[in-house]
Tab-separated table of C-alpha atoms in Angstrom:
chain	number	residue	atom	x	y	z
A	1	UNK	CA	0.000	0.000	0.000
A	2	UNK	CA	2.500	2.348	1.049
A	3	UNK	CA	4.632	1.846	-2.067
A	4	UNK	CA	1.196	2.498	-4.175
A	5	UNK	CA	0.587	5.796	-2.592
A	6	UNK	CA	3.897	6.973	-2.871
A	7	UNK	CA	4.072	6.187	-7.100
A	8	UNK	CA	0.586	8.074	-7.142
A	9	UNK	CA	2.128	11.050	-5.170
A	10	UNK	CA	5.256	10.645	-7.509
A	11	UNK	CA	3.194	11.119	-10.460
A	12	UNK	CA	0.808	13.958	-8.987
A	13	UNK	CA	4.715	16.024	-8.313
A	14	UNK	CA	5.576	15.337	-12.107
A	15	UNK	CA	1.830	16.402	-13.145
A	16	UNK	CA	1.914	19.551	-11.154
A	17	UNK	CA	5.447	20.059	-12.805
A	18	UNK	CA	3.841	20.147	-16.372
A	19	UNK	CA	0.766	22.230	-15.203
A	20	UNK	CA	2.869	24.947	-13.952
A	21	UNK	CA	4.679	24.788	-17.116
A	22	UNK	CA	1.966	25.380	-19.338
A	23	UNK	CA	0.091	27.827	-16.749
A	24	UNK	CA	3.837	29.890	-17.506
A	25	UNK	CA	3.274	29.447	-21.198
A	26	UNK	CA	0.086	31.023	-21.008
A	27	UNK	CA	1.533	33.970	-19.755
A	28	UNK	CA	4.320	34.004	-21.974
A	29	UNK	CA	1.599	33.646	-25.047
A	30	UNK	CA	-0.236	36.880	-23.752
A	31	UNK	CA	3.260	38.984	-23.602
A	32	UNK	CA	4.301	38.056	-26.649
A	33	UNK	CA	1.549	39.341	-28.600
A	34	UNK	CA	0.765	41.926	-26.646
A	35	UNK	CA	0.694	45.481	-28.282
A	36	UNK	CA	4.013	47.334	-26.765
A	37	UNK	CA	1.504	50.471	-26.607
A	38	UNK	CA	-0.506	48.683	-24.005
A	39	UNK	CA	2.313	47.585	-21.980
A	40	UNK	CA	2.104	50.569	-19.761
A	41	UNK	CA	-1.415	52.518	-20.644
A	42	UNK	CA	-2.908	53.796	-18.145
A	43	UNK	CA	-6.218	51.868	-17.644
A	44	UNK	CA	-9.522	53.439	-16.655
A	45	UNK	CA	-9.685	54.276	-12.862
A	46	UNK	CA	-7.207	52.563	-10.037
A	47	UNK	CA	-6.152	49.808	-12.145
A	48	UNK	CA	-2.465	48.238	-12.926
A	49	UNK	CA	-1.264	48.976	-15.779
A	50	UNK	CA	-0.270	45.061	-17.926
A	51	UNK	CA	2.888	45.707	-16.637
A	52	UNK	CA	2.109	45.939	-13.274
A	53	UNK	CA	0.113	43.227	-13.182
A	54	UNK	CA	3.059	40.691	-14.820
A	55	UNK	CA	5.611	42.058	-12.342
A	56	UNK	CA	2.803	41.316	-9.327
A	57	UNK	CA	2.670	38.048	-10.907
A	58	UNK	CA	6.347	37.281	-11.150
A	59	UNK	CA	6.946	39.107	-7.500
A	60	UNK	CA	3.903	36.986	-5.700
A	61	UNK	CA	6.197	33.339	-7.396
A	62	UNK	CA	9.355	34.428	-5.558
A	63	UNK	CA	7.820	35.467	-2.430
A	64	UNK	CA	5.979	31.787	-2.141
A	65	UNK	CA	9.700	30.089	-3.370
A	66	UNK	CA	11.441	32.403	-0.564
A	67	UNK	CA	8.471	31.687	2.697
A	68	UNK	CA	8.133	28.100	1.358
A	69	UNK	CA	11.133	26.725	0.063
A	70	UNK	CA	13.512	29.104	1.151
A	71	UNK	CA	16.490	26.551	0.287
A	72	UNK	CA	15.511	27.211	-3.441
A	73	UNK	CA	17.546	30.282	-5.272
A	74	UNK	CA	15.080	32.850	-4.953
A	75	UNK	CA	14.593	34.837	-7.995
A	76	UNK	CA	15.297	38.651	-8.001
A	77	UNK	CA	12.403	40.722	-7.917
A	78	UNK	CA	11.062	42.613	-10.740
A	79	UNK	CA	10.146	46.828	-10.207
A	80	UNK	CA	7.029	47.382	-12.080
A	81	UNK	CA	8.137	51.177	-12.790
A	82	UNK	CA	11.128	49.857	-15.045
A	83	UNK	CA	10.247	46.348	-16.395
A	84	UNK	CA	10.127	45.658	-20.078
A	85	UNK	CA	8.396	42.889	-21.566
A	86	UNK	CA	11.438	40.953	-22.368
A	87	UNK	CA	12.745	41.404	-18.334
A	88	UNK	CA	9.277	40.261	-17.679
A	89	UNK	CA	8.845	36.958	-19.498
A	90	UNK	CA	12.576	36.436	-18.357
A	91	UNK	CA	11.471	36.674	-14.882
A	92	UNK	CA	8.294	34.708	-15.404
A	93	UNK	CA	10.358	31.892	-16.698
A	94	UNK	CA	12.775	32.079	-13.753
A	95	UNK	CA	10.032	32.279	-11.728
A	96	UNK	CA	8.042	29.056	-13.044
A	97	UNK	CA	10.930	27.225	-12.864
A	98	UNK	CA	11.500	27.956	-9.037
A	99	UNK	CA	7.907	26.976	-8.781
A	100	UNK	CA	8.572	24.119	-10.729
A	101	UNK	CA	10.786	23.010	-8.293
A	102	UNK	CA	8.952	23.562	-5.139
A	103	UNK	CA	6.002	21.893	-6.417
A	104	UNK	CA	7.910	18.739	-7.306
A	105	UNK	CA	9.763	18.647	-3.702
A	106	UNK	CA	6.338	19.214	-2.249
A	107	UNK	CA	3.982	16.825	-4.417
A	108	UNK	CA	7.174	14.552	-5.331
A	109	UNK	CA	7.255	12.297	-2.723
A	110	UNK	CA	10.586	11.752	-2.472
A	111	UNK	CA	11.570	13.583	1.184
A	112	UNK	CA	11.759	16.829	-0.298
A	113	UNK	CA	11.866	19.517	2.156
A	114	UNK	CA	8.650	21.609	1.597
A	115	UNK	CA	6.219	20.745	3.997
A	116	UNK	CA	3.957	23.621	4.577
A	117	UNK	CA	2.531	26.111	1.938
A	118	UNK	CA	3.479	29.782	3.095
A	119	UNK	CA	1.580	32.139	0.365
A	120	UNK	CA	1.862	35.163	2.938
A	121	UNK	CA	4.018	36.356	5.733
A	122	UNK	CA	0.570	36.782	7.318
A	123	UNK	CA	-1.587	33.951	6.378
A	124	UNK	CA	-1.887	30.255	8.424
A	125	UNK	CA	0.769	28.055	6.323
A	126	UNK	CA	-1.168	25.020	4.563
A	127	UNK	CA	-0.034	21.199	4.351
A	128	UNK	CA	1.559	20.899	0.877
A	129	UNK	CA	-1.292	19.075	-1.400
A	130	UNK	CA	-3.308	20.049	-4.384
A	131	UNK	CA	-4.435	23.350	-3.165
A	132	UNK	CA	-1.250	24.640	-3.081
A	133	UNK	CA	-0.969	23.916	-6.623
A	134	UNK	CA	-5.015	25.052	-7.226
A	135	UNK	CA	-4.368	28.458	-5.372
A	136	UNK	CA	-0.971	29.298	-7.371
A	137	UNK	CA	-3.115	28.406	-10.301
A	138	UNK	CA	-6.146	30.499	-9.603
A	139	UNK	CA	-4.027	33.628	-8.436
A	140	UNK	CA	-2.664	33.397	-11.968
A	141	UNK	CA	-5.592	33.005	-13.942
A	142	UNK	CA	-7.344	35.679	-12.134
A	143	UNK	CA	-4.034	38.274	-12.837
A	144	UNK	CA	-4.258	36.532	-17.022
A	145	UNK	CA	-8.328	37.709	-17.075
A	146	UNK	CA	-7.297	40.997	-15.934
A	147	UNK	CA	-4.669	41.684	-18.697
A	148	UNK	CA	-7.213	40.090	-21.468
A	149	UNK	CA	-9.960	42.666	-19.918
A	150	UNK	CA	-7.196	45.461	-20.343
A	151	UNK	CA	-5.953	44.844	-23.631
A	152	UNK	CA	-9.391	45.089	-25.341
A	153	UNK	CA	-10.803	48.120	-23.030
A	154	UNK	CA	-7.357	50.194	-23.909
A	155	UNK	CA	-7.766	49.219	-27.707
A	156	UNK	CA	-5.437	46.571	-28.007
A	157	UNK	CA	-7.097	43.579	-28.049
A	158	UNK	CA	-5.097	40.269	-28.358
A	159	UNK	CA	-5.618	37.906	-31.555
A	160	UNK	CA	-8.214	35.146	-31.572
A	161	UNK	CA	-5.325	32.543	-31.728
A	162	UNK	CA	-3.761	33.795	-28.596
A	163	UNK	CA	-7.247	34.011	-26.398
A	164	UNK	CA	-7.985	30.532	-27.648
A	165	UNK	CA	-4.437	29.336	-27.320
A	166	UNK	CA	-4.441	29.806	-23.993
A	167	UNK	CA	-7.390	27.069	-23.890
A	168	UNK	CA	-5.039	24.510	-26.246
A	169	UNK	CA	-3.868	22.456	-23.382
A	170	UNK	CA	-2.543	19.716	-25.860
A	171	UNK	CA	-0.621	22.270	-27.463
A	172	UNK	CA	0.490	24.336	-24.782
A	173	UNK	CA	1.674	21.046	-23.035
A	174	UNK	CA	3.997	20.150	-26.314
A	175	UNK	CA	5.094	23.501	-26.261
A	176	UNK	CA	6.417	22.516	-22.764
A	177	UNK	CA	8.006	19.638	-23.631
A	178	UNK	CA	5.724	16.796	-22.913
A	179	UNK	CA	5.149	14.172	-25.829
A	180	UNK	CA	1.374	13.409	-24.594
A	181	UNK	CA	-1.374	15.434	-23.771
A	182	UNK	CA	-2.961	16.000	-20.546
A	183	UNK	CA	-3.447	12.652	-18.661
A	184	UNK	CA	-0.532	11.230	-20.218
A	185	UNK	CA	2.775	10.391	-18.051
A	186	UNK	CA	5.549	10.978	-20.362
């Protein structure tokens, strides 16, 4: 029994691995066709600008990798004032792979040494399961609405191919390396 559970939580660290990876992508997708105009227009009322919102993104990644896996190299963080696009998706990548990382020591099953889920200096840390991976996730996808909203009420909406790319798991998850498709260990 024990050896079952631990090849299911083996597989669950390697799936999470591969999410991450094409959750990343997605992001990547939106900044590489975004309009440089929109990069830093000023949206209607107190919103972040795109930019802001990336760098948030990127910033929120290293502060889980430094409360919750603090042995990890913690990437730099970004300053949403001066950030390009191309410092962005370089720190996104960075980012995702420290995430990467942590996830697979936490869902590996192999010992690793993340145990608890910090997301805040001031919230209760959680036991390391699937809502780790389900919050990181959903902060994410909430952050990738936002810029989709903001593109197309400053003017610059993004192609059809990227909005519906970012819903082309099969492709997203080749783009990532994986031979097979979601549901598929390899």
């Amino acid at each position: 029994m024990t050896k079952r559970q631990h090849k299911v939580h083996t597989q669950l660290g390697r799936t999470a691995v591969r999410i991450f990876a094409a959750n990343d992508r997605m992001n990547q997708l939106l900044i590489e066709h975004l309009d440089p105009t929109a990069w830093r227009a000023k949206p209607p009322g107190k919103a972040r600008t795109i930019a802001a919102i990336f760098t948030h993104m990127h910033n929120v990644r290293s502060k889980w990798v430094r409360l919750t896996a603090p042995h990890l190299k913690v990437p730099p963080q970004l300053r949403r004032a001066h950030c390009t696009p191309k410092q962005a998706r370089a720190g996104l990548a960075e980012s995702a792979a420290r995430c990467a990382e942590m996830l697979a020591e936490a869902l590996g099953g192999c010992g690793g040494r993340v145990e608890k889920f910090r997301r805040d200096g001031w919230a209760s840390p959680w036991p390391v399961g699937l809502e780790m991976l389900c919050y990181m996730l959903s902060h994410e996808a909430h952050h990738r609405g936002q810029v989709c909203m903001l593109t197309h009420q400053l003017g610059f909406p993004l192609p059809i191919e990227v909005t519906s790319g970012i819903w082309n798991w099969e492709k997203l998850w080749r783009e990532c390396g994986s031979r097979g498709g979601p549901g598929y260990d390899s």
